[in-house]
PDB file of C-alpha atoms in Angstrom:
ATOM      1  CA  UNK I1167     -13.913-108.692  61.743  1.00  0.00           C
ATOM      2  CA  UNK I1168     -12.583-105.369  63.025  1.00  0.00           C
ATOM      3  CA  UNK I1169     -12.475-102.327  60.771  1.00  0.00           C
ATOM      4  CA  UNK I1170      -8.829-101.479  59.965  1.00  0.00           C
ATOM      5  CA  UNK I1171      -9.316 -97.928  61.286  1.00  0.00           C
ATOM      6  CA  UNK I1172      -9.408 -99.383  64.809  1.00  0.00           C
ATOM      7  CA  UNK I1173      -5.647 -99.875  64.473  1.00  0.00           C
ATOM      8  CA  UNK I1174      -5.308 -96.095  64.876  1.00  0.00           C
ATOM      9  CA  UNK I1175      -6.646 -96.312  68.408  1.00  0.00           C
ATOM     10  CA  UNK I1176      -4.206 -99.104  69.340  1.00  0.00           C
ATOM     11  CA  UNK I1177      -1.134 -97.319  67.959  1.00  0.00           C
ATOM     12  CA  UNK I1178       0.398 -95.223  70.753  1.00  0.00           C
ATOM     13  CA  UNK I1179       2.438 -93.108  68.338  1.00  0.00           C
ATOM     14  CA  UNK I1180      -0.611 -92.319  66.191  1.00  0.00           C
ATOM     15  CA  UNK I1181      -2.718 -91.572  69.277  1.00  0.00           C
ATOM     16  CA  UNK I1182      -0.095 -89.092  70.463  1.00  0.00           C
ATOM     17  CA  UNK I1183      -0.012 -87.459  67.027  1.00  0.00           C
ATOM     18  CA  UNK I1184      -3.814 -87.140  67.039  1.00  0.00           C
ATOM     19  CA  UNK I1185      -3.742 -85.456  70.441  1.00  0.00           C
ATOM     20  CA  UNK I1186      -0.978 -83.033  69.448  1.00  0.00           C
ATOM     21  CA  UNK I1187      -1.528 -82.375  65.751  1.00  0.00           C
ATOM     22  CA  UNK I1188      -5.269 -82.623  65.111  1.00  0.00           C
ATOM     23  CA  UNK I1189      -6.206 -79.307  66.787  1.00  0.00           C
ATOM     24  CA  UNK I1190      -3.513 -77.429  64.858  1.00  0.00           C
ATOM     25  CA  UNK I1191      -4.402 -79.026  61.516  1.00  0.00           C
ATOM     26  CA  UNK I1192      -8.109 -78.345  61.990  1.00  0.00           C
ATOM     27  CA  UNK I1193      -7.255 -74.769  62.986  1.00  0.00           C
ATOM     28  CA  UNK I1194      -5.339 -74.397  59.709  1.00  0.00           C
ATOM     29  CA  UNK I1195      -8.360 -75.818  57.852  1.00  0.00           C
ATOM     30  CA  UNK I1196     -10.522 -73.137  59.463  1.00  0.00           C
ATOM     31  CA  UNK I1197      -8.066 -70.389  58.537  1.00  0.00           C
ATOM     32  CA  UNK I1198      -7.901 -71.644  54.957  1.00  0.00           C
ATOM     33  CA  UNK I1199     -11.687 -71.561  54.611  1.00  0.00           C
ATOM     34  CA  UNK I1200     -12.238 -68.178  56.258  1.00  0.00           C
ATOM     35  CA  UNK I1201     -13.721 -65.193  54.476  1.00  0.00           C
ATOM     36  CA  UNK I1202     -13.798 -61.876  56.355  1.00  0.00           C
ATOM     37  CA  UNK I1203     -13.045 -63.719  59.585  1.00  0.00           C
ATOM     38  CA  UNK I1204     -15.884 -66.237  59.228  1.00  0.00           C
ATOM     39  CA  UNK I1205     -15.382 -69.952  58.620  1.00  0.00           C
ATOM     40  CA  UNK I1206     -16.747 -71.044  55.231  1.00  0.00           C
ATOM     41  CA  UNK I1207     -18.707 -74.154  54.308  1.00  0.00           C
ATOM     42  CA  UNK I1208     -15.671 -75.726  52.638  1.00  0.00           C
ATOM     43  CA  UNK I1209     -14.089 -76.300  56.057  1.00  0.00           C
ATOM     44  CA  UNK I1210     -15.882 -79.664  56.206  1.00  0.00           C
ATOM     45  CA  UNK I1211     -14.087 -80.912  53.098  1.00  0.00           C
ATOM     46  CA  UNK I1212     -10.752 -79.638  54.407  1.00  0.00           C
ATOM     47  CA  UNK I1213     -11.213 -81.408  57.742  1.00  0.00           C
ATOM     48  CA  UNK I1214     -12.090 -84.580  55.861  1.00  0.00           C
ATOM     49  CA  UNK I1215      -8.836 -84.300  53.908  1.00  0.00           C
ATOM     50  CA  UNK I1216      -6.888 -83.905  57.157  1.00  0.00           C
ATOM     51  CA  UNK I1217      -8.308 -87.197  58.461  1.00  0.00           C
ATOM     52  CA  UNK I1218      -7.828 -89.021  55.163  1.00  0.00           C
ATOM     53  CA  UNK I1219      -4.206 -87.830  55.165  1.00  0.00           C
ATOM     54  CA  UNK I1220      -3.872 -89.425  58.620  1.00  0.00           C
ATOM     55  CA  UNK I1221      -5.206 -92.713  57.226  1.00  0.00           C
ATOM     56  CA  UNK I1222      -2.722 -92.561  54.338  1.00  0.00           C
ATOM     57  CA  UNK I1223       0.090 -91.830  56.823  1.00  0.00           C
ATOM     58  CA  UNK I1224      -0.890 -94.859  58.911  1.00  0.00           C
ATOM     59  CA  UNK I1225      -1.916 -97.418  56.287  1.00  0.00           C
ATOM     60  CA  UNK I1226      -0.059 -96.316  53.144  1.00  0.00           C
ATOM     61  CA  UNK I1227      -1.487 -94.788  49.991  1.00  0.00           C
ATOM     62  CA  UNK I1228      -1.990 -98.194  48.386  1.00  0.00           C
ATOM     63  CA  UNK I1229      -4.413 -99.195  51.166  1.00  0.00           C
ATOM     64  CA  UNK I1230      -6.536 -96.026  51.171  1.00  0.00           C
ATOM     65  CA  UNK I1231      -9.000 -95.515  48.322  1.00  0.00           C
ATOM     66  CA  UNK I1232     -10.083 -91.891  47.991  1.00  0.00           C
ATOM     67  CA  UNK I1233     -11.647 -92.238  44.535  1.00  0.00           C
ATOM     68  CA  UNK I1234     -15.212 -92.616  45.762  1.00  0.00           C
ATOM     69  CA  UNK I1235     -18.006 -92.288  43.148  1.00  0.00           C
ATOM     70  CA  UNK I1236     -20.407 -89.401  43.746  1.00  0.00           C
ATOM     71  CA  UNK I1237     -23.239 -91.954  43.867  1.00  0.00           C
ATOM     72  CA  UNK I1238     -21.782 -93.315  47.122  1.00  0.00           C
ATOM     73  CA  UNK I1239     -23.636 -90.940  49.422  1.00  0.00           C
ATOM     74  CA  UNK I1240     -22.282 -92.245  52.749  1.00  0.00           C
ATOM     75  CA  UNK I1241     -18.787 -93.543  51.955  1.00  0.00           C
ATOM     76  CA  UNK I1242     -16.002 -90.956  52.265  1.00  0.00           C
ATOM     77  CA  UNK I1243     -12.984 -93.260  52.061  1.00  0.00           C
ATOM     78  CA  UNK I1244     -12.200 -96.980  51.830  1.00  0.00           C
ATOM     79  CA  UNK I1245      -9.402 -98.432  53.975  1.00  0.00           C
ATOM     80  CA  UNK I1246      -8.136-101.911  53.062  1.00  0.00           C
ATOM     81  CA  UNK I1247     -11.467-102.616  51.383  1.00  0.00           C
ATOM     82  CA  UNK I1248     -13.595-101.349  54.285  1.00  0.00           C
ATOM     83  CA  UNK I1249     -15.777 -98.269  53.649  1.00  0.00           C
ATOM     84  CA  UNK I1250     -15.774 -95.486  56.224  1.00  0.00           C
ATOM     85  CA  UNK I1251     -18.015 -92.482  56.796  1.00  0.00           C
ATOM     86  CA  UNK I1252     -16.377 -89.325  58.204  1.00  0.00           C
ATOM     87  CA  UNK I1253     -18.317 -86.875  60.405  1.00  0.00           C
ATOM     88  CA  UNK I1254     -17.262 -83.733  62.247  1.00  0.00           C
ATOM     89  CA  UNK I1255     -19.189 -81.789  64.865  1.00  0.00           C
ATOM     90  CA  UNK I1256     -18.285 -78.481  66.497  1.00  0.00           C
ATOM     91  CA  UNK I1257     -19.500 -77.954  70.064  1.00  0.00           C
ATOM     92  CA  UNK I1258     -20.614 -80.119  72.972  1.00  0.00           C
ATOM     93  CA  UNK I1259     -24.085 -80.829  71.605  1.00  0.00           C
ATOM     94  CA  UNK I1260     -24.526 -84.137  69.803  1.00  0.00           C
ATOM     95  CA  UNK I1261     -27.406 -82.858  67.673  1.00  0.00           C
ATOM     96  CA  UNK I1262     -27.071 -81.789  64.055  1.00  0.00           C
ATOM     97  CA  UNK I1263     -24.745 -84.577  62.880  1.00  0.00           C
ATOM     98  CA  UNK I1264     -25.787 -85.486  59.340  1.00  0.00           C
ATOM     99  CA  UNK I1265     -26.169 -89.057  58.184  1.00  0.00           C
ATOM    100  CA  UNK I1266     -26.719 -87.831  54.623  1.00  0.00           C
ATOM    101  CA  UNK I1267     -27.348 -84.567  52.776  1.00  0.00           C
ATOM    102  CA  UNK I1268     -30.596 -84.349  50.807  1.00  0.00           C
ATOM    103  CA  UNK I1269     -32.556 -81.632  49.030  1.00  0.00           C
ATOM    104  CA  UNK I1270     -36.209 -82.561  49.520  1.00  0.00           C
ATOM    105  CA  UNK I1271     -38.557 -84.361  51.897  1.00  0.00           C
ATOM    106  CA  UNK I1272     -39.233 -87.210  49.456  1.00  0.00           C
ATOM    107  CA  UNK I1273     -35.516 -88.068  49.446  1.00  0.00           C
ATOM    108  CA  UNK I1274     -35.468 -87.902  53.251  1.00  0.00           C
ATOM    109  CA  UNK I1275     -38.324 -90.383  53.632  1.00  0.00           C
ATOM    110  CA  UNK I1276     -36.873 -92.726  51.017  1.00  0.00           C
ATOM    111  CA  UNK I1277     -33.503 -92.728  52.767  1.00  0.00           C
ATOM    112  CA  UNK I1278     -34.948 -93.329  56.238  1.00  0.00           C
ATOM    113  CA  UNK I1279     -37.364 -96.055  55.100  1.00  0.00           C
ATOM    114  CA  UNK I1280     -34.575 -97.982  53.374  1.00  0.00           C
ATOM    115  CA  UNK I1281     -31.813 -97.270  55.876  1.00  0.00           C
ATOM    116  CA  UNK I1282     -29.635 -99.892  57.481  1.00  0.00           C
ATOM    117  CA  UNK I1283     -26.209 -99.218  59.039  1.00  0.00           C
ATOM    118  CA  UNK I1284     -23.610-100.514  56.613  1.00  0.00           C
ATOM    119  CA  UNK I1285     -20.187 -99.090  57.500  1.00  0.00           C
ATOM    120  CA  UNK I1286     -18.061 -97.739  60.318  1.00  0.00           C
ATOM    121  CA  UNK I1287     -18.341 -94.070  61.267  1.00  0.00           C
ATOM    122  CA  UNK I1288     -15.513 -91.877  62.522  1.00  0.00           C
ATOM    123  CA  UNK I1289     -16.629 -88.726  64.329  1.00  0.00           C
ATOM    124  CA  UNK I1290     -14.480 -85.790  65.365  1.00  0.00           C
ATOM    125  CA  UNK I1291     -16.056 -83.673  68.103  1.00  0.00           C
ATOM    126  CA  UNK I1292     -14.413 -80.247  68.140  1.00  0.00           C
ATOM    127  CA  UNK I1293     -14.828 -78.198  71.311  1.00  0.00           C
ATOM    128  CA  UNK I1294     -12.403 -75.291  71.122  1.00  0.00           C
ATOM    129  CA  UNK I1295     -10.703 -74.455  74.438  1.00  0.00           C
ATOM    130  CA  UNK I1296     -12.197 -77.617  75.982  1.00  0.00           C
ATOM    131  CA  UNK I1297     -12.106 -81.400  75.629  1.00  0.00           C
ATOM    132  CA  UNK I1298     -13.549 -83.285  72.689  1.00  0.00           C
ATOM    133  CA  UNK I1299     -12.172 -86.184  70.763  1.00  0.00           C
ATOM    134  CA  UNK I1300     -12.071 -88.650  67.934  1.00  0.00           C
ATOM    135  CA  UNK I1301     -14.630 -91.478  68.038  1.00  0.00           C
ATOM    136  CA  UNK I1302     -15.056 -94.613  65.968  1.00  0.00           C
ATOM    137  CA  UNK I1303     -18.467 -96.289  65.931  1.00  0.00           C
ATOM    138  CA  UNK I1304     -18.122 -99.895  64.707  1.00  0.00           C
ATOM    139  CA  UNK I1305     -20.868-101.222  62.468  1.00  0.00           C
ATOM    140  CA  UNK I1306     -22.151-103.596  65.152  1.00  0.00           C
ATOM    141  CA  UNK I1307     -22.602-100.689  67.589  1.00  0.00           C
ATOM    142  CA  UNK I1308     -24.671 -98.780  65.054  1.00  0.00           C
ATOM    143  CA  UNK I1309     -26.752-101.865  64.285  1.00  0.00           C
ATOM    144  CA  UNK I1310     -27.459-102.483  67.968  1.00  0.00           C
ATOM    145  CA  UNK I1311     -28.516 -98.879  68.643  1.00  0.00           C
ATOM    146  CA  UNK I1312     -30.578 -98.685  65.438  1.00  0.00           C
ATOM    147  CA  UNK I1313     -32.441-101.879  66.348  1.00  0.00           C
ATOM    148  CA  UNK I1314     -33.027-100.695  69.930  1.00  0.00           C
ATOM    149  CA  UNK I1315     -34.228 -97.168  69.103  1.00  0.00           C
ATOM    150  CA  UNK I1316     -35.908 -97.755  65.756  1.00  0.00           C
ATOM    151  CA  UNK I1317     -35.653 -95.340  62.846  1.00  0.00           C
ATOM    152  CA  UNK I1318     -38.036 -92.791  64.405  1.00  0.00           C
ATOM    153  CA  UNK I1319     -35.690 -92.255  67.370  1.00  0.00           C
ATOM    154  CA  UNK I1320     -32.400 -93.032  65.630  1.00  0.00           C
ATOM    155  CA  UNK I1321     -32.941 -90.036  63.338  1.00  0.00           C
ATOM    156  CA  UNK I1322     -34.396 -86.572  63.695  1.00  0.00           C
ATOM    157  CA  UNK I1323     -37.022 -86.712  60.971  1.00  0.00           C
ATOM    158  CA  UNK I1324     -37.680 -83.250  59.463  1.00  0.00           C
ATOM    159  CA  UNK I1325     -41.228 -81.967  59.393  1.00  0.00           C
ATOM    160  CA  UNK I1326     -43.053 -81.843  56.065  1.00  0.00           C
ATOM    161  CA  UNK I1327     -42.927 -78.368  54.549  1.00  0.00           C
ATOM    162  CA  UNK I1328     -39.479 -77.554  55.902  1.00  0.00           C
ATOM    163  CA  UNK I1329     -36.203 -77.506  53.988  1.00  0.00           C
ATOM    164  CA  UNK I1330     -34.572 -80.678  55.372  1.00  0.00           C
ATOM    165  CA  UNK I1331     -31.029 -80.219  54.002  1.00  0.00           C
ATOM    166  CA  UNK I1332     -30.282 -83.740  55.123  1.00  0.00           C
ATOM    167  CA  UNK I1333     -31.050 -86.475  57.609  1.00  0.00           C
ATOM    168  CA  UNK I1334     -29.613 -86.043  61.105  1.00  0.00           C
ATOM    169  CA  UNK I1335     -28.784 -88.672  63.686  1.00  0.00           C
ATOM    170  CA  UNK I1336     -30.642 -88.003  66.920  1.00  0.00           C
ATOM    171  CA  UNK I1337     -28.625 -86.795  69.891  1.00  0.00           C
ATOM    172  CA  UNK I1338     -29.949 -89.846  71.755  1.00  0.00           C
ATOM    173  CA  UNK I1339     -28.539 -92.234  69.145  1.00  0.00           C
ATOM    174  CA  UNK I1340     -25.167 -90.485  69.241  1.00  0.00           C
ATOM    175  CA  UNK I1341     -25.088 -90.529  73.038  1.00  0.00           C
ATOM    176  CA  UNK I1342     -25.886 -94.251  73.235  1.00  0.00           C
ATOM    177  CA  UNK I1343     -23.228 -95.096  70.637  1.00  0.00           C
ATOM    178  CA  UNK I1344     -20.620 -93.029  72.480  1.00  0.00           C
ATOM    179  CA  UNK I1345     -21.390 -94.879  75.713  1.00  0.00           C
ATOM    180  CA  UNK I1346     -21.055 -98.328  74.107  1.00  0.00           C
ATOM    181  CA  UNK I1347     -17.895-100.052  75.344  1.00  0.00           C
ATOM    182  CA  UNK I1348     -17.019-101.152  71.799  1.00  0.00           C
ATOM    183  CA  UNK I1349     -16.776 -97.544  70.600  1.00  0.00           C
ATOM    184  CA  UNK I1350     -13.175 -96.362  70.294  1.00  0.00           C
ATOM    185  CA  UNK I1351     -12.108 -92.929  71.557  1.00  0.00           C
ATOM    186  CA  UNK I1352      -9.103 -90.620  71.716  1.00  0.00           C
ATOM    187  CA  UNK I1353      -9.504 -87.589  73.968  1.00  0.00           C
ATOM    188  CA  UNK I1354      -8.373 -84.336  72.360  1.00  0.00           C
ATOM    189  CA  UNK I1355      -7.794 -81.008  74.099  1.00  0.00           C
ATOM    190  CA  UNK I1356      -8.848 -78.461  71.494  1.00  0.00           C
ATOM    191  CA  UNK I1357      -6.389 -75.688  72.274  1.00  0.00           C
ATOM    192  CA  UNK I1358      -5.771 -73.061  69.616  1.00  0.00           C
ATOM    193  CA  UNK I1359      -2.235 -71.857  68.972  1.00  0.00           C
ATOM    194  CA  UNK I1360      -0.805 -68.742  67.360  1.00  0.00           C
ATOM    195  CA  UNK I1361      -0.503 -69.602  63.675  1.00  0.00           C
ATOM    196  CA  UNK I1362       0.865 -67.311  60.992  1.00  0.00           C
ATOM    197  CA  UNK I1363      -0.919 -68.629  57.926  1.00  0.00           C
ATOM    198  CA  UNK I1364      -1.648 -67.045  54.566  1.00  0.00           C
ATOM    199  CA  UNK I1365      -3.962 -69.180  52.390  1.00  0.00           C
ATOM    200  CA  UNK I1366      -2.785 -67.363  49.253  1.00  0.00           C
ATOM    201  CA  UNK I1367       0.954 -67.739  49.821  1.00  0.00           C
ATOM    202  CA  UNK I1368       1.471 -71.105  48.124  1.00  0.00           C
ATOM    203  CA  UNK I1369      -0.467 -69.942  45.057  1.00  0.00           C
ATOM    204  CA  UNK I1370       1.565 -66.731  44.898  1.00  0.00           C
ATOM    205  CA  UNK I1371       4.763 -68.794  45.058  1.00  0.00           C
ATOM    206  CA  UNK I1372       3.560 -71.066  42.239  1.00  0.00           C
ATOM    207  CA  UNK I1373       2.747 -68.035  40.062  1.00  0.00           C
ATOM    208  CA  UNK I1374       6.205 -66.639  40.791  1.00  0.00           C
ATOM    209  CA  UNK I1375       7.999 -69.782  39.595  1.00  0.00           C
ATOM    210  CA  UNK I1376       9.495 -69.695  36.089  1.00  0.00           C
TER     211      UNK I1376
END
């Protein structure tokens, strides 16, 4: 059965909104996370909220579960009972996309040895001033690629003695999934616009209220 998120890619109005609004909303997320002109780590969480807000807009708040336990390491949101993992990647390269964040090599090996694809993945590829897009990798696509490549080529396995900071999908795995005809895609032109945005303004206004 299809993941409900695939409905986004069949909805012409939503597709148009993604093409027009996503670059601006992600640009605002970057501005909100900036410190001294540099984008902060929290931008990932802000981008995730932008996408979850899109899901709520499309499917209704009652059909989007955002109360995900911290023990659910891969699930970011549940839509109509279907879990979904949200990934974002800046730049053309397909390397560096995390499957999971970890803190030590033992956790890495345990995760990889026990791994099986279990939910859909939505990936936003951000390429400022060029083309990128929004991808959805259905579970069956992930399963096919995982079985074909095997875990040693599906992931980039960190070397012992290094600080892994997570398990990354290999660029090869990402490339093969993107090329699969069952993968859904909306092309996005990542054009920045002039935005006058003050991340402190809303807080100042709330303090000013009686």
